[in-house]
Coordinates of C-alpha atoms in Angstrom, one line a residue:
M1 CA 17.1 -0.1 -4.9
A2 CA 14.5 -2.8 -5.3
L3 CA 10.9 -2.0 -4.4
K4 CA 9.7 -3.1 -1.0
L5 CA 7.0 -5.6 -1.7
M6 CA 4.0 -5.9 0.7
Y7 CA 1.4 -8.6 0.9
I8 CA -1.9 -8.5 2.8
T9 CA -2.7 -11.6 4.9
N10 CA -3.7 -12.7 8.4
R11 CA -2.8 -16.3 7.7
P12 CA 0.6 -17.4 9.3
D13 CA 1.2 -20.1 6.7
I14 CA 0.8 -17.6 3.8
A15 CA 2.9 -15.0 5.7
Q16 CA 5.7 -17.5 6.0
I17 CA 5.5 -18.5 2.3
A18 CA 5.5 -14.8 1.2
E19 CA 8.5 -14.1 3.5
T20 CA 10.4 -17.0 2.2
A21 CA 9.8 -15.9 -1.4
G22 CA 11.3 -12.5 -0.6
V23 CA 8.2 -10.3 0.3
D24 CA 9.6 -7.5 2.4
R25 CA 6.5 -6.6 4.5
I26 CA 3.5 -8.6 5.7
F27 CA 0.5 -6.4 5.9
V28 CA -2.2 -7.0 8.5
D29 CA -5.3 -4.9 7.6
M30 CA -7.5 -3.9 10.6
E31 CA -9.3 -1.1 8.8
Y32 CA -13.0 -1.5 8.7
I33 CA -14.6 1.7 10.1
G34 CA -16.5 3.4 7.3
K35 CA -14.8 1.3 4.6
S36 CA -17.8 -0.7 3.5
A37 CA -19.8 2.5 3.0
R38 CA -17.1 4.0 0.9
Q39 CA -16.5 1.0 -1.3
G40 CA -19.9 -0.7 -1.2
G41 CA -20.6 -2.7 -4.3
M42 CA -17.1 -2.6 -5.6
D43 CA -14.9 -5.6 -6.2
T44 CA -12.4 -4.6 -3.6
V45 CA -10.9 -6.6 -0.7
Q46 CA -12.4 -5.5 2.6
N47 CA -10.4 -7.2 5.3
H48 CA -11.3 -7.1 9.0
H49 CA -8.1 -8.4 10.6
T50 CA -7.8 -8.2 14.3
L51 CA -5.3 -7.4 17.0
E52 CA -5.0 -11.2 17.6
D53 CA -4.0 -11.5 13.9
V54 CA -1.3 -8.9 14.5
Q55 CA 0.1 -11.0 17.3
I56 CA -0.2 -14.3 15.4
I57 CA 1.6 -12.9 12.3
S58 CA 4.3 -11.2 14.4
N59 CA 5.1 -14.6 16.0
S60 CA 5.1 -16.3 12.6
I61 CA 7.7 -14.2 10.7
T62 CA 11.3 -13.5 11.3
S63 CA 12.8 -11.3 8.5
A64 CA 9.8 -9.5 6.9
E65 CA 8.5 -6.3 8.6
L66 CA 5.0 -6.4 10.0
L67 CA 2.9 -3.5 8.7
V68 CA -0.5 -2.9 10.3
R69 CA -3.2 -0.6 8.8
I70 CA -5.3 0.7 11.7
N71 CA -8.6 2.5 11.4
P72 CA -9.0 6.2 10.7
I73 CA -8.6 8.5 13.7
H74 CA -11.7 7.9 15.9
D75 CA -13.0 8.1 19.5
K76 CA -14.0 5.1 21.6
T77 CA -17.6 3.8 21.1
G78 CA -19.5 0.8 22.3
E79 CA -18.3 -1.0 19.2
Y80 CA -14.6 -0.3 19.1
P81 CA -11.7 1.1 21.1
S82 CA -10.2 4.6 20.6
S83 CA -7.4 5.2 18.2
K84 CA -5.0 5.6 21.1
D85 CA -5.9 2.2 22.5
E86 CA -5.9 0.6 19.0
I87 CA -2.4 2.0 18.3
N88 CA -1.0 0.9 21.7
S89 CA -2.4 -2.6 21.3
A90 CA -1.1 -3.0 17.7
I91 CA 2.4 -2.0 18.9
E92 CA 2.3 -4.3 21.9
N93 CA 1.2 -7.1 19.6
G94 CA 4.2 -6.7 17.3
A95 CA 3.5 -4.1 14.7
K96 CA 6.7 -2.5 13.2
I97 CA 5.0 0.0 10.9
L98 CA 1.6 1.6 11.4
M99 CA -0.4 2.9 8.5
L100 CA -3.1 5.5 9.0
P101 CA -5.9 5.4 6.3
Y102 CA -8.5 7.9 5.1
F103 CA -7.3 11.1 6.8
K104 CA -8.5 14.4 5.5
S105 CA -6.5 16.9 7.7
V106 CA -3.1 17.7 9.0
K107 CA -4.4 17.4 12.5
E108 CA -5.3 13.8 12.1
V109 CA -1.8 12.9 10.9
E110 CA -0.3 15.1 13.6
L111 CA -2.3 13.2 16.3
F112 CA -1.4 9.9 14.7
I113 CA 2.3 10.7 15.0
K114 CA 1.9 11.9 18.5
L115 CA 0.0 8.7 19.6
V116 CA 2.7 6.5 18.0
D117 CA 5.4 8.6 19.8
G118 CA 8.3 7.2 17.9
R119 CA 7.8 3.6 19.0
V120 CA 7.4 2.2 15.5
K121 CA 7.5 3.7 12.0
V122 CA 4.5 5.7 10.8
M123 CA 3.1 5.6 7.2
P124 CA 0.1 7.8 6.4
L125 CA -2.0 6.5 3.6
L126 CA -2.9 9.4 1.4
E127 CA -6.2 8.5 -0.2
T128 CA -8.6 11.5 -0.1
P129 CA -8.7 14.7 -2.2
E130 CA -8.7 16.7 1.1
A131 CA -5.4 15.1 2.0
V132 CA -3.9 16.0 -1.4
L133 CA -4.9 19.6 -0.8
A134 CA -3.1 19.5 2.6
V135 CA -0.1 17.5 1.5
D136 CA 2.4 20.3 1.8
D137 CA 1.5 20.9 5.4
I138 CA 1.4 17.2 6.1
L139 CA 4.9 16.7 4.7
S140 CA 6.2 19.5 7.0
L141 CA 5.3 17.5 10.1
D142 CA 8.1 16.0 12.1
G143 CA 8.1 12.2 12.6
L144 CA 6.9 11.0 9.2
D145 CA 8.8 7.9 8.2
E146 CA 7.1 7.1 4.9
I147 CA 3.9 7.9 3.0
F148 CA 1.8 5.8 0.7
V149 CA -0.8 6.9 -2.0
G150 CA -3.9 4.7 -2.0
L151 CA -5.1 4.8 -5.6
N152 CA -8.4 3.1 -5.1
D153 CA -10.1 5.4 -2.6
L154 CA -8.3 8.5 -4.0
S155 CA -9.7 7.7 -7.5
L156 CA -13.2 7.3 -5.9
G157 CA -12.8 10.7 -4.3
Y158 CA -12.1 12.3 -7.6
G159 CA -14.9 10.4 -9.3
K160 CA -12.6 8.4 -11.6
K161 CA -13.7 5.3 -13.4
F162 CA -10.4 3.5 -13.2
M163 CA -7.9 4.0 -10.3
F164 CA -4.8 4.1 -12.6
E165 CA -6.2 7.2 -14.3
L166 CA -4.3 9.0 -11.5
L167 CA -1.1 7.8 -13.1
S168 CA -2.0 9.2 -16.5
D169 CA -3.5 12.6 -15.4
G170 CA -0.5 13.7 -13.4
T171 CA -2.0 13.4 -9.9
V172 CA 0.5 10.7 -8.7
E173 CA 3.4 12.3 -10.5
E174 CA 2.8 15.7 -8.8
L175 CA 2.5 14.0 -5.4
C176 CA 5.7 12.0 -5.9
Y177 CA 7.7 15.1 -6.8
K178 CA 6.5 16.7 -3.5
F179 CA 7.6 13.6 -1.6
K180 CA 11.0 13.5 -3.3
R181 CA 11.7 17.1 -2.4
T182 CA 11.2 16.4 1.3
G183 CA 13.2 13.2 1.1
I184 CA 10.4 11.1 2.6
P185 CA 10.2 7.5 1.1
F186 CA 7.0 6.8 -0.6
G187 CA 5.0 4.2 -2.5
F188 CA 1.7 3.8 -4.3
G189 CA -0.9 1.3 -5.5
G190 CA -0.5 -2.4 -6.1
I191 CA 0.8 -4.7 -8.8
A192 CA -0.3 -8.1 -10.1
A193 CA 2.1 -10.8 -11.3
L194 CA 4.0 -9.9 -14.5
G195 CA 1.9 -10.1 -17.6
K196 CA -1.3 -9.8 -15.6
G197 CA -3.6 -6.9 -14.6
E198 CA -5.8 -4.5 -16.6
L199 CA -2.7 -2.4 -16.9
S200 CA 0.3 -4.7 -16.9
A201 CA 2.5 -5.0 -13.8
E202 CA 5.5 -4.3 -16.0
R203 CA 4.2 -0.8 -17.0
I204 CA 3.3 0.0 -13.3
I205 CA 6.8 -1.1 -12.1
I206 CA 8.4 1.2 -14.7
E207 CA 6.4 4.1 -13.3
H208 CA 7.5 3.3 -9.8
Y209 CA 11.1 3.6 -11.0
R210 CA 10.5 6.7 -13.0
L211 CA 8.8 8.5 -10.1
G212 CA 11.2 7.3 -7.4
S213 CA 8.8 5.1 -5.5
S214 CA 10.2 2.6 -2.9
C215 CA 7.3 0.3 -2.2
T216 CA 4.1 -1.3 -3.5
I217 CA 1.5 -3.9 -2.6
L218 CA 1.2 -7.2 -4.3
S219 CA -2.4 -7.3 -5.2
R220 CA -5.0 -10.0 -4.7
S221 CA -4.5 -11.1 -8.4
F222 CA -0.7 -11.6 -7.7
C223 CA -1.7 -14.7 -5.7
N224 CA -5.4 -15.2 -4.9
T225 CA -5.4 -17.4 -1.8
E226 CA -9.1 -17.8 -2.0
K227 CA -8.7 -19.7 -5.3
I228 CA -5.4 -21.5 -4.7
K229 CA -5.7 -23.8 -1.8
H230 CA -2.7 -26.1 -2.2
L231 CA 0.2 -24.7 -0.2
G232 CA 2.8 -26.1 -2.6
I233 CA 1.2 -24.3 -5.5
L234 CA 0.9 -21.2 -3.4
S235 CA 4.6 -21.4 -2.5
E236 CA 5.6 -21.9 -6.1
T237 CA 3.4 -18.9 -7.2
F238 CA 5.1 -16.6 -4.7
L239 CA 8.6 -17.8 -5.4
D240 CA 8.2 -17.5 -9.2
G241 CA 6.2 -14.3 -9.0
V242 CA 8.7 -12.4 -6.8
K243 CA 11.7 -13.7 -8.7
A244 CA 10.1 -12.5 -12.0
I245 CA 9.5 -9.0 -10.5
R246 CA 13.1 -8.8 -9.2
E247 CA 14.5 -9.8 -12.6
F248 CA 12.3 -7.3 -14.4
E249 CA 13.4 -4.5 -11.9
K250 CA 17.1 -5.2 -13.0
E251 CA 16.1 -4.5 -16.6
V252 CA 14.3 -1.3 -15.7
T253 CA 17.4 0.1 -13.8
V254 CA 19.6 -0.5 -16.8
H255 CA 17.1 0.7 -19.5
S256 CA 16.0 4.1 -18.3
D257 CA 14.8 4.9 -21.9
F258 CA 11.7 2.9 -20.9
F259 CA 10.4 5.8 -19.0
S260 CA 9.2 8.3 -21.6
E261 CA 7.6 5.6 -23.8
N262 CA 6.0 3.9 -20.8
I263 CA 4.0 6.9 -19.7
K264 CA 2.8 7.5 -23.2
G265 CA 1.7 3.8 -23.4
I266 CA -0.1 4.1 -20.0
K267 CA -2.0 7.1 -21.2
N268 CA -3.1 5.4 -24.4
I269 CA -4.2 2.3 -22.6
I270 CA -6.2 4.2 -20.0
Q271 CA -7.8 6.4 -22.7
R272 CA -9.0 3.2 -24.5
M273 CA -10.3 1.7 -21.3

């Protein structure tokens, strides 16, 4: 089965271009609470999409699923609404999948599932060492639809220099085996366009297939909308990029002998880096 490809944007024109190119999920990212402090000084995308963006994107797409990353579980303050209110509003505005970031305990995931109450799919974003320690208990909860491993924050939590070290040191592999045993669909990380990225997209895609992953994010470097302004060029970039990924996936499904050599290559590349 082909990977479900996700792309983060709050622009309706880009969402429609991505959907037309075959992107499966449009990802609106409302997470901002505590994120700047965690990732301060790093070259990471820190979106601050809004509930209005959720509604706009929902009204702009027809076939792609709308995934919304909410904030970590929190109480109401003078600056932002409670998790309950945020979840309710995201669902009312059109979210089809909700992603919970940066949790550290089973109780947070349990509350998340309870607040969603089966109205849409839930996808916890496992990205803390504490969540890894609690993963067996998390996977035993009723109501989990999918789970995703966030390599960036998880690598920071472990003090890694490069987020894809988690692919070479066995961390992601062990988690994926746990997910597979429970039958819960899962994904991890992000990929650039083929031939690009510090660690090539081709190698990462092969790992997705080796480990049984079902989804991934198309990264900023897949199509950087801050640099490419022309909608025609953007459309061409998405169409060509997604098509190339799909064609490469067909090769991977046929040539499973890629797997053992690929993980050796990844370990060598990361060791050099």
